[in-house]
Every structure is written in structure tokens, then in C-alpha cells.
PDB file of C-alpha atoms in Angstrom:
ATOM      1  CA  UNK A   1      19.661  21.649  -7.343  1.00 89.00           C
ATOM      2  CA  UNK A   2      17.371  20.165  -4.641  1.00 94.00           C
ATOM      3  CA  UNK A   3      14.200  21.438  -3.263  1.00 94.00           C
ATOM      4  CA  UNK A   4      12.492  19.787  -0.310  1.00 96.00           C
ATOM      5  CA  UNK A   5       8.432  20.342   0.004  1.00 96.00           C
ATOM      6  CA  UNK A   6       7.234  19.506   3.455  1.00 97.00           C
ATOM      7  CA  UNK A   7       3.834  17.838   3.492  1.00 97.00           C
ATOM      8  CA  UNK A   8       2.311  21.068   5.158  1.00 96.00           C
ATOM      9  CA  UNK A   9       3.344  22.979   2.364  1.00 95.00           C
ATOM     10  CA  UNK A  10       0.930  21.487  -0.038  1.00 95.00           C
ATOM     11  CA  UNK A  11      -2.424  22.932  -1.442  1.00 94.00           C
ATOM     12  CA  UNK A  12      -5.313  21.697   0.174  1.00 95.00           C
ATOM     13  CA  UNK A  13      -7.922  20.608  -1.573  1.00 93.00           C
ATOM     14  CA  UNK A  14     -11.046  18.528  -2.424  1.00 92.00           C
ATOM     15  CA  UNK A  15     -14.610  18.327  -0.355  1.00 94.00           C
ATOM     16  CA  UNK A  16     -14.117  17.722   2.791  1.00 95.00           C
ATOM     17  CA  UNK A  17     -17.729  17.644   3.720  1.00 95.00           C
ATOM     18  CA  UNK A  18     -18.046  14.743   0.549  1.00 96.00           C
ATOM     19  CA  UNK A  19     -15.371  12.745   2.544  1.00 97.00           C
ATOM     20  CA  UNK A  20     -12.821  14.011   0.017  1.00 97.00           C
ATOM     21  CA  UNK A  21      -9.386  15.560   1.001  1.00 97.00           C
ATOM     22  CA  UNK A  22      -6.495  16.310  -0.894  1.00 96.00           C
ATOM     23  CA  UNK A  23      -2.988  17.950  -0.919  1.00 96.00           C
ATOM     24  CA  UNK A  24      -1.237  19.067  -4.081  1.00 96.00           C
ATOM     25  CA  UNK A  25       2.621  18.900  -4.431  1.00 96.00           C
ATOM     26  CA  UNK A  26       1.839  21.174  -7.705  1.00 96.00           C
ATOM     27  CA  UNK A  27      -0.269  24.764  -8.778  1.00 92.00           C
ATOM     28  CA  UNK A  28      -3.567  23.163  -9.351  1.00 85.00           C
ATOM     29  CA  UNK A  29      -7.305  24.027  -9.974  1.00 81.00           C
ATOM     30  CA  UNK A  30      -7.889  27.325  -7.968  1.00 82.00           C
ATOM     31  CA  UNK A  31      -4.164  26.878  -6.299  1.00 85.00           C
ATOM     32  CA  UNK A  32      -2.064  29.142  -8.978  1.00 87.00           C
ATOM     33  CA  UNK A  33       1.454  29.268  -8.498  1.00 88.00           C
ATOM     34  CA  UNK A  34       3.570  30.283 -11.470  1.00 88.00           C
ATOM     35  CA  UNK A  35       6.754  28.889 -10.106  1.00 86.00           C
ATOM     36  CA  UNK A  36       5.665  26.089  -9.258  1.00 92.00           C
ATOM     37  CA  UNK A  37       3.482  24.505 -12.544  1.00 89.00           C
ATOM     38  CA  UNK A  38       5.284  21.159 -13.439  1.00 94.00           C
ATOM     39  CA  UNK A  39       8.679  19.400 -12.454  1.00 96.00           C
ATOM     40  CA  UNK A  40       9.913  17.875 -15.081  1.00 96.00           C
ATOM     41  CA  UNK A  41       7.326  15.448 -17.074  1.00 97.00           C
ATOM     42  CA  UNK A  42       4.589  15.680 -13.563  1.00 98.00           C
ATOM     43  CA  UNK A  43       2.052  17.965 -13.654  1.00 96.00           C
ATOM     44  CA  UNK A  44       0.523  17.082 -10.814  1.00 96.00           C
ATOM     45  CA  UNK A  45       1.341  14.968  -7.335  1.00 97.00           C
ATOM     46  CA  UNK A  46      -2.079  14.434  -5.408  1.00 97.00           C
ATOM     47  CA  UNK A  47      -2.475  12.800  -2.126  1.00 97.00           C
ATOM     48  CA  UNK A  48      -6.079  11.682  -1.996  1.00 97.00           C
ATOM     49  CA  UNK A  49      -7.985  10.884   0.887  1.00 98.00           C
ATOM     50  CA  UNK A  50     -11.752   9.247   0.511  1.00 98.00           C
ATOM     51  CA  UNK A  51     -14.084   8.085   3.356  1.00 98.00           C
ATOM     52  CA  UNK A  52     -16.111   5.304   3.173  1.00 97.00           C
ATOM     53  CA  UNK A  53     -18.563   6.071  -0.036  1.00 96.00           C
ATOM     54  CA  UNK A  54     -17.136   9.122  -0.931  1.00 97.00           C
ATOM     55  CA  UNK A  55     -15.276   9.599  -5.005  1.00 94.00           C
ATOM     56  CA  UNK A  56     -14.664  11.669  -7.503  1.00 94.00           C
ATOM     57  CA  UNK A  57     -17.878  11.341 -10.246  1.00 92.00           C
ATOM     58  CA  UNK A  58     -17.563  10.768 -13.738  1.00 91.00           C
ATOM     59  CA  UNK A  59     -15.355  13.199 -15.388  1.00 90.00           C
ATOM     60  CA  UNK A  60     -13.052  14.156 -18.318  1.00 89.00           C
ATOM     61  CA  UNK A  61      -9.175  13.496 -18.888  1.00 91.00           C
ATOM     62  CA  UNK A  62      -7.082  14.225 -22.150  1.00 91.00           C
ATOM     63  CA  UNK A  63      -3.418  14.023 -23.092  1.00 92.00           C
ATOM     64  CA  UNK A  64      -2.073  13.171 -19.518  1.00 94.00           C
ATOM     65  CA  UNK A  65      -1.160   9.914 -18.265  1.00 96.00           C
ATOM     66  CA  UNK A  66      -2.729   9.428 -15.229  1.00 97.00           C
ATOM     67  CA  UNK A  67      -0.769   7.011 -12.420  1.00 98.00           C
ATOM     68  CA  UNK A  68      -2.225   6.053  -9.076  1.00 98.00           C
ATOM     69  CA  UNK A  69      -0.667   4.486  -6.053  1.00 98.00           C
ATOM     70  CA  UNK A  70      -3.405   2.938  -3.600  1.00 97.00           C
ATOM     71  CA  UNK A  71      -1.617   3.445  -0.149  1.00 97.00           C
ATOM     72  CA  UNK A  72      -4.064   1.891   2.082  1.00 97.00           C
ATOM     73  CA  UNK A  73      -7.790   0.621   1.278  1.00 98.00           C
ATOM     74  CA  UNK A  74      -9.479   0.216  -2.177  1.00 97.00           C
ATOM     75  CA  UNK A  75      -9.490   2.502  -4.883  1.00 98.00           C
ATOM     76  CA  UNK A  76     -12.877   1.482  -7.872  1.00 97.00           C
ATOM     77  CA  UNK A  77     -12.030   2.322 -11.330  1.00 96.00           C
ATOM     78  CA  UNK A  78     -14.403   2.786 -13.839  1.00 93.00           C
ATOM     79  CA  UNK A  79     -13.854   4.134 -17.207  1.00 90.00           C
ATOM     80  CA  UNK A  80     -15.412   4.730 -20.814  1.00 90.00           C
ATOM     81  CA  UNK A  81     -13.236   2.477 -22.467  1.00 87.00           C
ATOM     82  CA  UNK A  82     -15.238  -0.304 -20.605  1.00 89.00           C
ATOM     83  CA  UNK A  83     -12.257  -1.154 -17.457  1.00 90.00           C
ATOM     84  CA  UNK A  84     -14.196  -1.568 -13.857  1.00 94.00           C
ATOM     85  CA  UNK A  85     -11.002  -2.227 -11.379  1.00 95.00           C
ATOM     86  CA  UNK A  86     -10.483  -2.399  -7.883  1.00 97.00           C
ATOM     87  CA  UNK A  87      -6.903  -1.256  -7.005  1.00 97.00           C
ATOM     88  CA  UNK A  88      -5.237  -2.369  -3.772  1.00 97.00           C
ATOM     89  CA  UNK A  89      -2.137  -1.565  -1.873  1.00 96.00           C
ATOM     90  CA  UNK A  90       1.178  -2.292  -3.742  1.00 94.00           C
ATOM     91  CA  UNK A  91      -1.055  -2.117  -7.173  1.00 96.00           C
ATOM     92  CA  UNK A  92      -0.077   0.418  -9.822  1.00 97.00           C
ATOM     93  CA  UNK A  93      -2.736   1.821 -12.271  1.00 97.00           C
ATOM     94  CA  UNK A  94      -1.720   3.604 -15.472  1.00 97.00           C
ATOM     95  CA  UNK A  95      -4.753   5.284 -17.329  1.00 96.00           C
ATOM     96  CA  UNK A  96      -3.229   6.856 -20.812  1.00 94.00           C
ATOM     97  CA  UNK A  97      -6.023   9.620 -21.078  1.00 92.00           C
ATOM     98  CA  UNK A  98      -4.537  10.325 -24.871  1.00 89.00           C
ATOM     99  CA  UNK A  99      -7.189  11.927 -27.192  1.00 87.00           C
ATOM    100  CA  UNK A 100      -9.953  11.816 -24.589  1.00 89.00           C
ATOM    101  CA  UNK A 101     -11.172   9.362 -21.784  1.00 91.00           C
ATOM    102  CA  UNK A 102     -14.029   9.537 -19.117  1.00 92.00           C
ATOM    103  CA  UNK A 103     -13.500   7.856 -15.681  1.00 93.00           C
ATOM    104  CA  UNK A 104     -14.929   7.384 -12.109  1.00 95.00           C
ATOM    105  CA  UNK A 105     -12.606   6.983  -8.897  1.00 96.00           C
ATOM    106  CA  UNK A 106     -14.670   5.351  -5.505  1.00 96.00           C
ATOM    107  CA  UNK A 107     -13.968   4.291  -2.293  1.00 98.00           C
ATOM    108  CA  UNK A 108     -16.272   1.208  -2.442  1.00 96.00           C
ATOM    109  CA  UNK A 109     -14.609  -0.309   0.624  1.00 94.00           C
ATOM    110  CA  UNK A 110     -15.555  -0.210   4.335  1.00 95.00           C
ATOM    111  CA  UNK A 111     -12.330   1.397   5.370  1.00 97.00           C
ATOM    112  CA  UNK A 112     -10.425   4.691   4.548  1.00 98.00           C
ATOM    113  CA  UNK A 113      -8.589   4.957   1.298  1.00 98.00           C
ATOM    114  CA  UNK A 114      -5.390   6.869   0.614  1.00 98.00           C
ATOM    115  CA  UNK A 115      -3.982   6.960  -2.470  1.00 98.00           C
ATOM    116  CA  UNK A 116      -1.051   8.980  -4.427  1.00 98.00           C
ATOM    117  CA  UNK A 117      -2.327  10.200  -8.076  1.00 98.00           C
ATOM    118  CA  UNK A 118       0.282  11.492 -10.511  1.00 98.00           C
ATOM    119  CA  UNK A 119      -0.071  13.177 -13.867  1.00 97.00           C
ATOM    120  CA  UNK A 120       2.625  13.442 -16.204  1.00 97.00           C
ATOM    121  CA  UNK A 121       2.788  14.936 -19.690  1.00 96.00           C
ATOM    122  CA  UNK A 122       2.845  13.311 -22.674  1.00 95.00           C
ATOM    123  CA  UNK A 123       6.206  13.671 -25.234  1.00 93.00           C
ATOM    124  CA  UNK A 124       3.372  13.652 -27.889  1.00 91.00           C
ATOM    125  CA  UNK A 125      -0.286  14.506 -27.559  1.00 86.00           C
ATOM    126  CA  UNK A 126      -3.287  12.327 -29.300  1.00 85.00           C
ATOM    127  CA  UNK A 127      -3.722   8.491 -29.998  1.00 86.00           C
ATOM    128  CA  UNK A 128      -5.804   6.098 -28.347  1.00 89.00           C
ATOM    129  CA  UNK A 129      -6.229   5.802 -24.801  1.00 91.00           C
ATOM    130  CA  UNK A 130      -4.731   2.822 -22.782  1.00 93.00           C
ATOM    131  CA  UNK A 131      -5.539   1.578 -18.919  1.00 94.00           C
ATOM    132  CA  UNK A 132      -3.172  -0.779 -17.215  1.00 96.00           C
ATOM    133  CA  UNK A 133      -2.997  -2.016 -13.432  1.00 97.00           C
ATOM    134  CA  UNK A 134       0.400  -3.824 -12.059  1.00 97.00           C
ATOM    135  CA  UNK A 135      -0.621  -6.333  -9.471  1.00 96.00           C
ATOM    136  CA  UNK A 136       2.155  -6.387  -6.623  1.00 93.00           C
ATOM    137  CA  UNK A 137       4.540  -3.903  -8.736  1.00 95.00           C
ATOM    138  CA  UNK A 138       8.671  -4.822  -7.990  1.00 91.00           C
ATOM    139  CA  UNK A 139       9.998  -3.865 -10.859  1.00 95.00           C
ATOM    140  CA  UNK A 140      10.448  -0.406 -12.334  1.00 97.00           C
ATOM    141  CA  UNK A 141       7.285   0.860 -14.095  1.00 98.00           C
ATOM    142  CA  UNK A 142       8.440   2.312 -17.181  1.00 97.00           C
ATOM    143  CA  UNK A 143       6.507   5.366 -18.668  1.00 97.00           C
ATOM    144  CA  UNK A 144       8.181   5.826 -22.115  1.00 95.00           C
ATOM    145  CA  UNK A 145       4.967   7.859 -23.410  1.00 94.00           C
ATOM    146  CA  UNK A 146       6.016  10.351 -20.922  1.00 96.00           C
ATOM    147  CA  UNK A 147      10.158   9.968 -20.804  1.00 96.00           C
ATOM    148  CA  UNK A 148       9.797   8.599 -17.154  1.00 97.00           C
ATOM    149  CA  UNK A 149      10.412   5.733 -15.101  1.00 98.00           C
ATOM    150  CA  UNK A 150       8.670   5.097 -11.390  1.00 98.00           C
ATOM    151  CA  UNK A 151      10.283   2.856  -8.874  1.00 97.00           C
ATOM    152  CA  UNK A 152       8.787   1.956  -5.719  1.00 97.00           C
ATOM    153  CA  UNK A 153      11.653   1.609  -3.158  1.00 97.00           C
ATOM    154  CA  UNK A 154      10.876  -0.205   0.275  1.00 97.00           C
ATOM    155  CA  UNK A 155      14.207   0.468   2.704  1.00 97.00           C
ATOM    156  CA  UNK A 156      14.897  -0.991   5.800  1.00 98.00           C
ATOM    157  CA  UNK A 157      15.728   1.205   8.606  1.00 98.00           C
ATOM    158  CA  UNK A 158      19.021   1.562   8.571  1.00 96.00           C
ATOM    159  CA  UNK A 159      19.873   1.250   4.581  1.00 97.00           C
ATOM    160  CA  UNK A 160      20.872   3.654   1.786  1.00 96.00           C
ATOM    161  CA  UNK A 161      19.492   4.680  -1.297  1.00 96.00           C
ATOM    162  CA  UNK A 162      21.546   6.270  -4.014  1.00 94.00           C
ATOM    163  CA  UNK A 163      19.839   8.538  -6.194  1.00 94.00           C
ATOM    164  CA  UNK A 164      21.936   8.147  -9.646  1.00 91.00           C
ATOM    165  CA  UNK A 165      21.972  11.843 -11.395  1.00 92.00           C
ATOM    166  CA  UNK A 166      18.777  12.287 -13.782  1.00 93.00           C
ATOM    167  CA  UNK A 167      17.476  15.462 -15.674  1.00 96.00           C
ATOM    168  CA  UNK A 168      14.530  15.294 -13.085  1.00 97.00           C
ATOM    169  CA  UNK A 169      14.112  13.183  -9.981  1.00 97.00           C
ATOM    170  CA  UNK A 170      11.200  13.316  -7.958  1.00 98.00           C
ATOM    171  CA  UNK A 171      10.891  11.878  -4.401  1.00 98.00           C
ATOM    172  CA  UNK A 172       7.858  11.279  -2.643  1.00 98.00           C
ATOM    173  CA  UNK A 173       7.924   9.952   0.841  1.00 98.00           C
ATOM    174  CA  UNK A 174       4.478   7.419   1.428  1.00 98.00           C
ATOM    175  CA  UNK A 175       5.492   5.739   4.558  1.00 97.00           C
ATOM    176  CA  UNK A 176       8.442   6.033   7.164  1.00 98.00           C
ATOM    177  CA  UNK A 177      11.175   8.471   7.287  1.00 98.00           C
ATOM    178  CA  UNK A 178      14.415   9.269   5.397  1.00 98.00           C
ATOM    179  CA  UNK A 179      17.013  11.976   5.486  1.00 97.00           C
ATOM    180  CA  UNK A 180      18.259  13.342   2.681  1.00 95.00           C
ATOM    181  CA  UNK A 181      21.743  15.424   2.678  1.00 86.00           C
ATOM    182  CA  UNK A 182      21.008  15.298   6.116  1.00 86.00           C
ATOM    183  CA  UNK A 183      17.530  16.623   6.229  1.00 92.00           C
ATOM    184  CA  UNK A 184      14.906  14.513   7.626  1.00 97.00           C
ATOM    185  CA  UNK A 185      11.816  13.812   5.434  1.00 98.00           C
ATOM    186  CA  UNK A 186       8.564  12.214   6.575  1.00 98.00           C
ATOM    187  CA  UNK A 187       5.767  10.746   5.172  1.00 97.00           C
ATOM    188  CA  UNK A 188       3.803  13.212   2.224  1.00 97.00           C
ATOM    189  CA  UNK A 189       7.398  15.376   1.703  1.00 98.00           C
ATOM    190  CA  UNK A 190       8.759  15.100  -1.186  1.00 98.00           C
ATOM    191  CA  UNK A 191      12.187  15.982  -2.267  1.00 97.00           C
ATOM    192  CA  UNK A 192      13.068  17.421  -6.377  1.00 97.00           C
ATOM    193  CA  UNK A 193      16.634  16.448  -7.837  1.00 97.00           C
ATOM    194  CA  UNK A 194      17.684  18.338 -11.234  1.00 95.00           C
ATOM    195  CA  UNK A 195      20.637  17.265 -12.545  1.00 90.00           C
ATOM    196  CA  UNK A 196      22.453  15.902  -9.804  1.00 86.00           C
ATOM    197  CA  UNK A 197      22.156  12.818  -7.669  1.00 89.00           C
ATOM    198  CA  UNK A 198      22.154  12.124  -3.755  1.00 94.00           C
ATOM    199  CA  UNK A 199      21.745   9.215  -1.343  1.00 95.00           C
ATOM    200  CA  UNK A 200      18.781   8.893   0.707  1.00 96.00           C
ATOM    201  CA  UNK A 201      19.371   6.736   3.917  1.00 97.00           C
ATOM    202  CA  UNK A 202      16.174   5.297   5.866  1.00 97.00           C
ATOM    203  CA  UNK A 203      16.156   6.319   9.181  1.00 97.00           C
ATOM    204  CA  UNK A 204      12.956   3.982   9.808  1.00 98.00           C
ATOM    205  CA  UNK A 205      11.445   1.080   7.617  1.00 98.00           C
ATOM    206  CA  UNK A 206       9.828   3.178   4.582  1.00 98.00           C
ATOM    207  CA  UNK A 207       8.245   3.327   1.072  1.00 98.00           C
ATOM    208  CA  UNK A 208       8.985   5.864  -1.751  1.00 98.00           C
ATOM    209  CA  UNK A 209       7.734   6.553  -5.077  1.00 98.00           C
ATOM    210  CA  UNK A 210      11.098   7.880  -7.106  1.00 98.00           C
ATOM    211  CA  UNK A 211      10.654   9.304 -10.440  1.00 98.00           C
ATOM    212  CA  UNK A 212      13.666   9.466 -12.846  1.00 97.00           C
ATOM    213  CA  UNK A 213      12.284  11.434 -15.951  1.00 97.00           C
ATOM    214  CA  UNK A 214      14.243  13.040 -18.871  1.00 92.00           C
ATOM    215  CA  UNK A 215      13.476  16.277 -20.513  1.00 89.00           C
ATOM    216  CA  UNK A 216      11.346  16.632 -23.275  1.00 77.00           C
TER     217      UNK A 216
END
């Protein structure tokens, strides 16, 4: 089965009068939908948006992992464990919330930041928590706490990408456009596999987060 969410279709959220806005691919927060809580191990696709100044304060996490994509500008990371990070574009940041962690996301910059958060569950809850940022990720990030594997794919216009059949597949579109089975996704749609594969084919240059994750 494949579902296609256009980037219209998601929740808004956040402040916009703190310089925050988001969009949730997922129910979230005050946003219930019952048929539409989790796809496979994600719990929660978030485009962020911060101004200049603007972030989320201090607050709670437990028993997610917690993976951020910095699209454009610079995303400040502080935690309890003691990590203080600045995340840039093309750097992946893995924050294993386990039993309990504390953290504060910024826009410390002078420019915009965008950024994709995803949460995914954990196969087992507890344990210490762990923080991690890929500089310049290429390779697959693999997620075994949570059954899942990312892969940032970068096509040229013109080129194919075959989606080999997973129990879950998630594809989120960050930059350009692709068609999939014929239908034409731009940036912040997102397309969910289950079961089956497919073959995406860039119809511009573009950049995709792909999740392959396996059921529980």
C-alpha cells in the first residue's frame, strides 16, 4: 500500500509569534488523529522552522530516539547529559532520550533555520541515554535501537531511485521534486510504502530522507 501526504496536509503548529513554525506529518500535541498515530517505528515527522533567536526551551524527552536533519542554517543543542552542539546542513543528530533526558534546541545563527525532527520508538524502553551528531552523513545511518535505517538520497534530475520492498518505508521529500508511480511530489510531501517497493525518479536535482524500518 502507498499513501502520499502533501505538505499542505500537515498539522500546523508551534508559535508563530516566538518565530516558531511547524508542520506535523503525524497526530501530535493538540492535533489528534486516531488513524494516523505512528507509521511504522516514527512517531513523529516535524518540519521546524525558527527565526533568528527563536527555540524550543529546556524540556523533557523519554524512551524516543530523537533524529534531526538541519536543512538550512544552524540548529544549538544543548542537553543534560552535558553535549552543547551546533548542527549544520548535511549533519545528522541522534539524541537516544532512553530513561529520561532534558534538552534545548536554538537558532543561534543570523539566518533562518529549517530543520526535519523525527521520533521513532524504541524496540525496548529504559537504559541510558546516548547523543550522537554525523558530520557530512553518506552512508546509511543505522537505528538498530529502533529497527530502522535512514538514508539520505541526493538524485540528479533525471535519475531513478528504487525503493526495495520493506515492512515500512517512509519518504520525505526536503528539496526538489520526484514522482512517484507517476505522481509528482515536492518538497515537505512525503510518501508511506508498506510492504511493497517502488521507484522514485527525480524530475529535478533533489534530497530525501528514506526510512526502511521493520516491525516490532
Amino acid at each position: 500500500m502507498i499513501r502520499i501526504q502533501r505538505a499542505a496536509e500537515r498539522y500546523p503548529g508551534g508559535d508563530p509569534a516566538a518565530g516558531i513554525e511547524t508542520r506535523h506529518a503525524l497526530s501530535f500535541g493538540p492535533h489528534y488523529d486516531p488513524d494516523n498515530l505512528r507509521f511504522g517505528a516514527l512517531l513523529a515527522v516535524n518540519e521546524e522552522r525558527l527565526a533568528p533567536g527563536a527555540g524550543f526551551d529546556e524540556h523533557p524527552h523519554s524512551h524516543t530516539e530523537i533524529v534531526t536533519w538541519v536543512v538550512e542554517g544552524e540548529l544549538t543543542h544543548h542537553d543534560s547529559a552535558g553535549h552543547t552542539t551546533v548542527v549544520r546542513p548535511g549533519d545528522l543528530q541522534h539524541l537516544g532520550a532512553a530513561s529520561g533526558v532534558r534538552h534545548v534546541e536554538r537558532n543561534d545563527g543570523p539566518a533562518p533555520l529549517t530543520f526535519v525532527q523525527m521520533w521513532l520508538a524504541p524496540l525496548e524502553p529504559g537504559g541510558p541515554p546516548s547523543y550522537e551528531v554525523v558530520r557530512d552523513l553518506v552512508a546509511p545511518y543505522a537505528l538498530p535501537a529502533a529497527g530502522a535505517v535512514l538514508r539520505v538520497e541526493r538524485l540528479r534530475a533525471g535519475t531513478r531511485l528504487d525503493l526495495p520492498p520493506a515492512d515500512f518505508t517512509y519518504v520525505h521529500v526536503v528539496r526538489g521534486e520526484v514522482s512517484l508511480d507517476a505522481e509528482p511530489l515536492t518538497p515537505g510531501d512525503a510518501a508511506r510504502l508498506t510492504g511493497e517497493g517502488s521507484t522514485l525518479s527525480a524530475t529535478t536535482d533533489a534530497e530525501l530522507l528514506v526510512w526502511d524500518m521493520r516491525t516490532p
